[in-house]
């Protein structure tokens, strides 16, 4: 659901977009930290926010980090 948001921010499309790892952080909603394979040996770390159910808001791409590798640790950011 956040692929199009990332593509818009990056100004390109991703043929491959596969989540390979994630962590969560409960705040006033939930932050998901997701390692995504975007092709070749390229990975990106995404921070996606899911609001509380009663707010009825869509998932939002809060921030991201590019130029990651498969072995980079997925950390909170």
PDB file of N, CA and C in Angstrom:
ATOM      1  N   UNK A   1       0.803  -1.203   0.000  1.00  0.00           N
ATOM      2  CA  UNK A   1       0.000   0.000   0.000  1.00  0.00           C
ATOM      3  C   UNK A   1       0.846   1.267   0.000  1.00  0.00           C
ATOM      4  N   UNK A   2       2.127   1.163   0.361  1.00  0.00           N
ATOM      5  CA  UNK A   2       2.963   2.362   0.375  1.00  0.00           C
ATOM      6  C   UNK A   2       3.926   2.406  -0.804  1.00  0.00           C
ATOM      7  N   UNK A   3       3.899   1.387  -1.659  1.00  0.00           N
ATOM      8  CA  UNK A   3       4.800   1.351  -2.814  1.00  0.00           C
ATOM      9  C   UNK A   3       4.634   2.603  -3.666  1.00  0.00           C
ATOM     10  N   UNK A   4       3.403   2.979  -3.968  1.00  0.00           N
ATOM     11  CA  UNK A   4       3.173   4.153  -4.815  1.00  0.00           C
ATOM     12  C   UNK A   4       3.664   5.432  -4.135  1.00  0.00           C
ATOM     13  N   UNK A   5       3.557   5.514  -2.811  1.00  0.00           N
ATOM     14  CA  UNK A   5       4.057   6.690  -2.095  1.00  0.00           C
ATOM     15  C   UNK A   5       5.576   6.795  -2.229  1.00  0.00           C
ATOM     16  N   UNK A   6       6.270   5.653  -2.120  1.00  0.00           N
ATOM     17  CA  UNK A   6       7.727   5.655  -2.257  1.00  0.00           C
ATOM     18  C   UNK A   6       8.121   5.984  -3.692  1.00  0.00           C
ATOM     19  N   UNK A   7       7.428   5.401  -4.658  1.00  0.00           N
ATOM     20  CA  UNK A   7       7.736   5.671  -6.064  1.00  0.00           C
ATOM     21  C   UNK A   7       7.575   7.155  -6.378  1.00  0.00           C
ATOM     22  N   UNK A   8       6.561   7.779  -5.813  1.00  0.00           N
ATOM     23  CA  UNK A   8       6.343   9.209  -6.036  1.00  0.00           C
ATOM     24  C   UNK A   8       7.485  10.031  -5.428  1.00  0.00           C
ATOM     25  N   UNK A   9       7.908   9.685  -4.220  1.00  0.00           N
ATOM     26  CA  UNK A   9       8.992  10.422  -3.561  1.00  0.00           C
ATOM     27  C   UNK A   9      10.329  10.216  -4.271  1.00  0.00           C
ATOM     28  N   UNK A  10      10.558   8.996  -4.775  1.00  0.00           N
ATOM     29  CA  UNK A  10      11.816   8.676  -5.446  1.00  0.00           C
ATOM     30  C   UNK A  10      11.810   9.079  -6.923  1.00  0.00           C
ATOM     31  N   UNK A  11      10.630   9.273  -7.496  1.00  0.00           N
ATOM     32  CA  UNK A  11      10.526   9.628  -8.906  1.00  0.00           C
ATOM     33  C   UNK A  11      10.859   8.481  -9.841  1.00  0.00           C
ATOM     34  N   UNK A  12      10.628   7.248  -9.383  1.00  0.00           N
ATOM     35  CA  UNK A  12      10.865   6.069 -10.234  1.00  0.00           C
ATOM     36  C   UNK A  12       9.949   4.944  -9.800  1.00  0.00           C
ATOM     37  N   UNK A  13       9.863   3.921 -10.646  1.00  0.00           N
ATOM     38  CA  UNK A  13       9.030   2.773 -10.311  1.00  0.00           C
ATOM     39  C   UNK A  13       9.922   1.591  -9.949  1.00  0.00           C
ATOM     40  N   UNK A  14       9.389   0.713  -9.128  1.00  0.00           N
ATOM     41  CA  UNK A  14      10.119  -0.475  -8.697  1.00  0.00           C
ATOM     42  C   UNK A  14       9.406  -1.709  -9.227  1.00  0.00           C
ATOM     43  N   UNK A  15      10.093  -2.474 -10.084  1.00  0.00           N
ATOM     44  CA  UNK A  15       9.530  -3.716 -10.607  1.00  0.00           C
ATOM     45  C   UNK A  15       9.455  -4.763  -9.505  1.00  0.00           C
ATOM     46  N   UNK A  16      10.446  -4.733  -8.621  1.00  0.00           N
ATOM     47  CA  UNK A  16      10.482  -5.661  -7.488  1.00  0.00           C
ATOM     48  C   UNK A  16      10.259  -4.832  -6.234  1.00  0.00           C
ATOM     49  N   UNK A  17       9.376  -5.294  -5.363  1.00  0.00           N
ATOM     50  CA  UNK A  17       9.078  -4.578  -4.115  1.00  0.00           C
ATOM     51  C   UNK A  17       8.597  -5.616  -3.115  1.00  0.00           C
ATOM     52  N   UNK A  18       9.556  -6.277  -2.455  1.00  0.00           N
ATOM     53  CA  UNK A  18       9.250  -7.396  -1.575  1.00  0.00           C
ATOM     54  C   UNK A  18       9.761  -7.140  -0.165  1.00  0.00           C
ATOM     55  N   UNK A  19       8.853  -7.140   0.806  1.00  0.00           N
ATOM     56  CA  UNK A  19       9.253  -6.985   2.201  1.00  0.00           C
ATOM     57  C   UNK A  19       9.963  -8.259   2.648  1.00  0.00           C
ATOM     58  N   UNK A  20      11.128  -8.113   3.279  1.00  0.00           N
ATOM     59  CA  UNK A  20      11.882  -9.283   3.724  1.00  0.00           C
ATOM     60  C   UNK A  20      12.051  -9.337   5.241  1.00  0.00           C
ATOM     61  N   UNK A  21      11.766  -8.220   5.917  1.00  0.00           N
ATOM     62  CA  UNK A  21      11.894  -8.182   7.378  1.00  0.00           C
ATOM     63  C   UNK A  21      11.119  -6.965   7.874  1.00  0.00           C
ATOM     64  N   UNK A  22      10.603  -7.059   9.100  1.00  0.00           N
ATOM     65  CA  UNK A  22       9.963  -5.878   9.670  1.00  0.00           C
ATOM     66  C   UNK A  22      10.036  -5.906  11.189  1.00  0.00           C
ATOM     67  N   UNK A  23       9.898  -4.729  11.781  1.00  0.00           N
ATOM     68  CA  UNK A  23       9.810  -4.551  13.227  1.00  0.00           C
ATOM     69  C   UNK A  23       8.680  -3.571  13.470  1.00  0.00           C
ATOM     70  N   UNK A  24       8.106  -3.614  14.669  1.00  0.00           N
ATOM     71  CA  UNK A  24       7.031  -2.675  14.992  1.00  0.00           C
ATOM     72  C   UNK A  24       7.386  -1.869  16.234  1.00  0.00           C
ATOM     73  N   UNK A  25       6.767  -0.715  16.330  1.00  0.00           N
ATOM     74  CA  UNK A  25       6.907   0.154  17.493  1.00  0.00           C
ATOM     75  C   UNK A  25       5.531   0.746  17.759  1.00  0.00           C
ATOM     76  N   UNK A  26       4.992   0.495  18.935  1.00  0.00           N
ATOM     77  CA  UNK A  26       3.676   1.013  19.271  1.00  0.00           C
ATOM     78  C   UNK A  26       3.829   2.437  19.796  1.00  0.00           C
ATOM     79  N   UNK A  27       3.110   3.350  19.166  1.00  0.00           N
ATOM     80  CA  UNK A  27       3.059   4.749  19.582  1.00  0.00           C
ATOM     81  C   UNK A  27       1.568   5.078  19.664  1.00  0.00           C
ATOM     82  N   UNK A  28       1.134   6.232  19.231  1.00  0.00           N
ATOM     83  CA  UNK A  28      -0.303   6.516  19.138  1.00  0.00           C
ATOM     84  C   UNK A  28      -0.751   5.967  17.792  1.00  0.00           C
ATOM     85  N   UNK A  29      -0.620   4.676  17.655  1.00  0.00           N
ATOM     86  CA  UNK A  29      -0.772   3.946  16.403  1.00  0.00           C
ATOM     87  C   UNK A  29       0.393   2.969  16.367  1.00  0.00           C
ATOM     88  N   UNK A  30       0.815   2.572  15.185  1.00  0.00           N
ATOM     89  CA  UNK A  30       1.952   1.651  15.074  1.00  0.00           C
ATOM     90  C   UNK A  30       2.896   2.105  13.979  1.00  0.00           C
ATOM     91  N   UNK A  31       4.191   2.154  14.293  1.00  0.00           N
ATOM     92  CA  UNK A  31       5.225   2.371  13.291  1.00  0.00           C
ATOM     93  C   UNK A  31       5.719   1.002  12.853  1.00  0.00           C
ATOM     94  N   UNK A  32       5.785   0.800  11.553  1.00  0.00           N
ATOM     95  CA  UNK A  32       6.366  -0.420  10.994  1.00  0.00           C
ATOM     96  C   UNK A  32       7.673  -0.029  10.324  1.00  0.00           C
ATOM     97  N   UNK A  33       8.736  -0.706  10.685  1.00  0.00           N
ATOM     98  CA  UNK A  33      10.032  -0.517  10.050  1.00  0.00           C
ATOM     99  C   UNK A  33      10.230  -1.731   9.157  1.00  0.00           C
ATOM    100  N   UNK A  34      10.303  -1.512   7.849  1.00  0.00           N
ATOM    101  CA  UNK A  34      10.261  -2.617   6.890  1.00  0.00           C
ATOM    102  C   UNK A  34      11.471  -2.567   5.968  1.00  0.00           C
ATOM    103  N   UNK A  35      12.170  -3.699   5.868  1.00  0.00           N
ATOM    104  CA  UNK A  35      13.267  -3.826   4.894  1.00  0.00           C
ATOM    105  C   UNK A  35      12.650  -4.370   3.619  1.00  0.00           C
ATOM    106  N   UNK A  36      12.828  -3.642   2.513  1.00  0.00           N
ATOM    107  CA  UNK A  36      12.201  -4.005   1.248  1.00  0.00           C
ATOM    108  C   UNK A  36      13.265  -4.220   0.179  1.00  0.00           C
ATOM    109  N   UNK A  37      13.183  -5.371  -0.499  1.00  0.00           N
ATOM    110  CA  UNK A  37      14.054  -5.654  -1.635  1.00  0.00           C
ATOM    111  C   UNK A  37      13.458  -4.963  -2.853  1.00  0.00           C
ATOM    112  N   UNK A  38      14.243  -4.086  -3.502  1.00  0.00           N
ATOM    113  CA  UNK A  38      13.733  -3.334  -4.658  1.00  0.00           C
ATOM    114  C   UNK A  38      14.447  -3.695  -5.959  1.00  0.00           C
ATOM    115  N   UNK A  39      15.168  -4.807  -5.966  1.00  0.00           N
ATOM    116  CA  UNK A  39      15.828  -5.266  -7.187  1.00  0.00           C
ATOM    117  C   UNK A  39      17.329  -5.360  -7.022  1.00  0.00           C
ATOM    118  N   UNK A  40      17.932  -6.235  -7.823  1.00  0.00           N
ATOM    119  CA  UNK A  40      19.372  -6.504  -7.758  1.00  0.00           C
ATOM    120  C   UNK A  40      19.780  -6.738  -6.307  1.00  0.00           C
ATOM    121  N   UNK A  41      20.814  -6.049  -5.846  1.00  0.00           N
ATOM    122  CA  UNK A  41      21.233  -6.175  -4.453  1.00  0.00           C
ATOM    123  C   UNK A  41      20.813  -4.939  -3.663  1.00  0.00           C
ATOM    124  N   UNK A  42      19.776  -4.265  -4.133  1.00  0.00           N
ATOM    125  CA  UNK A  42      19.318  -3.025  -3.515  1.00  0.00           C
ATOM    126  C   UNK A  42      18.167  -3.252  -2.544  1.00  0.00           C
ATOM    127  N   UNK A  43      18.269  -2.607  -1.400  1.00  0.00           N
ATOM    128  CA  UNK A  43      17.229  -2.672  -0.376  1.00  0.00           C
ATOM    129  C   UNK A  43      16.950  -1.265   0.124  1.00  0.00           C
ATOM    130  N   UNK A  44      15.748  -1.063   0.624  1.00  0.00           N
ATOM    131  CA  UNK A  44      15.385   0.202   1.248  1.00  0.00           C
ATOM    132  C   UNK A  44      14.731  -0.112   2.583  1.00  0.00           C
ATOM    133  N   UNK A  45      14.911   0.777   3.543  1.00  0.00           N
ATOM    134  CA  UNK A  45      14.261   0.652   4.839  1.00  0.00           C
ATOM    135  C   UNK A  45      13.157   1.694   4.889  1.00  0.00           C
ATOM    136  N   UNK A  46      11.941   1.249   5.169  1.00  0.00           N
ATOM    137  CA  UNK A  46      10.786   2.134   5.196  1.00  0.00           C
ATOM    138  C   UNK A  46      10.251   2.261   6.616  1.00  0.00           C
ATOM    139  N   UNK A  47       9.764   3.437   6.945  1.00  0.00           N
ATOM    140  CA  UNK A  47       9.042   3.647   8.206  1.00  0.00           C
ATOM    141  C   UNK A  47       7.617   4.007   7.810  1.00  0.00           C
ATOM    142  N   UNK A  48       6.696   3.094   8.118  1.00  0.00           N
ATOM    143  CA  UNK A  48       5.295   3.239   7.729  1.00  0.00           C
ATOM    144  C   UNK A  48       4.457   3.395   8.995  1.00  0.00           C
ATOM    145  N   UNK A  49       3.555   4.365   8.984  1.00  0.00           N
ATOM    146  CA  UNK A  49       2.722   4.611  10.153  1.00  0.00           C
ATOM    147  C   UNK A  49       1.300   4.149   9.892  1.00  0.00           C
ATOM    148  N   UNK A  50       0.768   3.372  10.837  1.00  0.00           N
ATOM    149  CA  UNK A  50      -0.632   2.942  10.804  1.00  0.00           C
ATOM    150  C   UNK A  50      -1.322   3.590  11.999  1.00  0.00           C
ATOM    151  N   UNK A  51      -2.306   4.433  11.710  1.00  0.00           N
ATOM    152  CA  UNK A  51      -3.010   5.144  12.782  1.00  0.00           C
ATOM    153  C   UNK A  51      -3.918   4.187  13.549  1.00  0.00           C
ATOM    154  N   UNK A  52      -4.447   4.674  14.636  1.00  0.00           N
ATOM    155  CA  UNK A  52      -5.380   3.883  15.429  1.00  0.00           C
ATOM    156  C   UNK A  52      -6.651   3.621  14.620  1.00  0.00           C
ATOM    157  N   UNK A  53      -7.296   2.468  14.829  1.00  0.00           N
ATOM    158  CA  UNK A  53      -8.467   2.080  14.026  1.00  0.00           C
ATOM    159  C   UNK A  53      -9.580   3.130  13.952  1.00  0.00           C
ATOM    160  N   UNK A  54      -9.863   3.816  15.053  1.00  0.00           N
ATOM    161  CA  UNK A  54     -10.967   4.774  15.048  1.00  0.00           C
ATOM    162  C   UNK A  54     -10.687   6.019  14.197  1.00  0.00           C
ATOM    163  N   UNK A  55      -9.401   6.227  13.822  1.00  0.00           N
ATOM    164  CA  UNK A  55      -9.055   7.385  12.994  1.00  0.00           C
ATOM    165  C   UNK A  55      -9.322   7.130  11.514  1.00  0.00           C
ATOM    166  N   UNK A  56      -9.412   5.874  11.121  1.00  0.00           N
ATOM    167  CA  UNK A  56      -9.714   5.487   9.733  1.00  0.00           C
ATOM    168  C   UNK A  56      -8.838   6.180   8.696  1.00  0.00           C
ATOM    169  N   UNK A  57      -7.543   6.272   8.974  1.00  0.00           N
ATOM    170  CA  UNK A  57      -6.610   6.880   8.024  1.00  0.00           C
ATOM    171  C   UNK A  57      -5.844   5.773   7.304  1.00  0.00           C
ATOM    172  N   UNK A  58      -5.436   6.021   6.051  1.00  0.00           N
ATOM    173  CA  UNK A  58      -4.663   5.007   5.330  1.00  0.00           C
ATOM    174  C   UNK A  58      -3.229   4.918   5.867  1.00  0.00           C
ATOM    175  N   UNK A  59      -2.542   3.838   5.525  1.00  0.00           N
ATOM    176  CA  UNK A  59      -1.129   3.704   5.866  1.00  0.00           C
ATOM    177  C   UNK A  59      -0.371   4.858   5.225  1.00  0.00           C
ATOM    178  N   UNK A  60       0.637   5.383   5.928  1.00  0.00           N
ATOM    179  CA  UNK A  60       1.417   6.464   5.340  1.00  0.00           C
ATOM    180  C   UNK A  60       2.903   6.178   5.473  1.00  0.00           C
ATOM    181  N   UNK A  61       3.616   6.461   4.399  1.00  0.00           N
ATOM    182  CA  UNK A  61       5.065   6.337   4.390  1.00  0.00           C
ATOM    183  C   UNK A  61       5.614   7.555   5.110  1.00  0.00           C
ATOM    184  N   UNK A  62       6.150   7.351   6.299  1.00  0.00           N
ATOM    185  CA  UNK A  62       6.647   8.464   7.111  1.00  0.00           C
ATOM    186  C   UNK A  62       8.030   8.890   6.640  1.00  0.00           C
ATOM    187  N   UNK A  63       8.936   7.926   6.470  1.00  0.00           N
ATOM    188  CA  UNK A  63      10.287   8.214   6.000  1.00  0.00           C
ATOM    189  C   UNK A  63      10.908   6.929   5.474  1.00  0.00           C
ATOM    190  N   UNK A  64      12.054   7.074   4.838  1.00  0.00           N
ATOM    191  CA  UNK A  64      12.733   5.899   4.291  1.00  0.00           C
ATOM    192  C   UNK A  64      14.217   6.169   4.159  1.00  0.00           C
ATOM    193  N   UNK A  65      14.967   5.081   4.031  1.00  0.00           N
ATOM    194  CA  UNK A  65      16.410   5.146   3.840  1.00  0.00           C
ATOM    195  C   UNK A  65      16.765   4.263   2.660  1.00  0.00           C
ATOM    196  N   UNK A  66      17.525   4.814   1.720  1.00  0.00           N
ATOM    197  CA  UNK A  66      17.941   4.057   0.542  1.00  0.00           C
ATOM    198  C   UNK A  66      19.367   3.572   0.679  1.00  0.00           C
ATOM    199  N   UNK A  67      19.872   2.973  -0.400  1.00  0.00           N
ATOM    200  CA  UNK A  67      21.255   2.474  -0.454  1.00  0.00           C
ATOM    201  C   UNK A  67      21.564   1.504   0.674  1.00  0.00           C
ATOM    202  N   UNK A  68      20.646   0.609   0.954  1.00  0.00           N
ATOM    203  CA  UNK A  68      20.847  -0.407   1.984  1.00  0.00           C
ATOM    204  C   UNK A  68      21.178  -1.745   1.316  1.00  0.00           C
ATOM    205  N   UNK A  69      21.779  -2.636   2.095  1.00  0.00           N
ATOM    206  CA  UNK A  69      22.088  -3.973   1.595  1.00  0.00           C
ATOM    207  C   UNK A  69      21.272  -4.995   2.380  1.00  0.00           C
ATOM    208  N   UNK A  70      21.310  -6.224   1.902  1.00  0.00           N
ATOM    209  CA  UNK A  70      20.584  -7.298   2.565  1.00  0.00           C
ATOM    210  C   UNK A  70      21.028  -7.479   4.009  1.00  0.00           C
ATOM    211  N   UNK A  71      22.286  -7.184   4.291  1.00  0.00           N
ATOM    212  CA  UNK A  71      22.843  -7.442   5.615  1.00  0.00           C
ATOM    213  C   UNK A  71      22.793  -6.238   6.555  1.00  0.00           C
ATOM    214  N   UNK A  72      22.333  -5.074   6.069  1.00  0.00           N
ATOM    215  CA  UNK A  72      22.191  -3.914   6.950  1.00  0.00           C
ATOM    216  C   UNK A  72      21.112  -4.188   7.989  1.00  0.00           C
ATOM    217  N   UNK A  73      21.416  -3.856   9.235  1.00  0.00           N
ATOM    218  CA  UNK A  73      20.458  -4.088  10.306  1.00  0.00           C
ATOM    219  C   UNK A  73      19.270  -3.134  10.168  1.00  0.00           C
ATOM    220  N   UNK A  74      18.083  -3.673  10.342  1.00  0.00           N
ATOM    221  CA  UNK A  74      16.864  -2.873  10.329  1.00  0.00           C
ATOM    222  C   UNK A  74      16.706  -2.267  11.715  1.00  0.00           C
ATOM    223  N   UNK A  75      16.872  -0.946  11.797  1.00  0.00           N
ATOM    224  CA  UNK A  75      16.827  -0.257  13.092  1.00  0.00           C
ATOM    225  C   UNK A  75      15.725   0.800  13.072  1.00  0.00           C
ATOM    226  N   UNK A  76      15.300   1.206  14.263  1.00  0.00           N
ATOM    227  CA  UNK A  76      14.316   2.276  14.361  1.00  0.00           C
ATOM    228  C   UNK A  76      14.952   3.581  13.898  1.00  0.00           C
ATOM    229  N   UNK A  77      14.228   4.363  13.120  1.00  0.00           N
ATOM    230  CA  UNK A  77      14.737   5.677  12.692  1.00  0.00           C
ATOM    231  C   UNK A  77      13.594   6.658  12.579  1.00  0.00           C
TER     232      UNK A  77
END
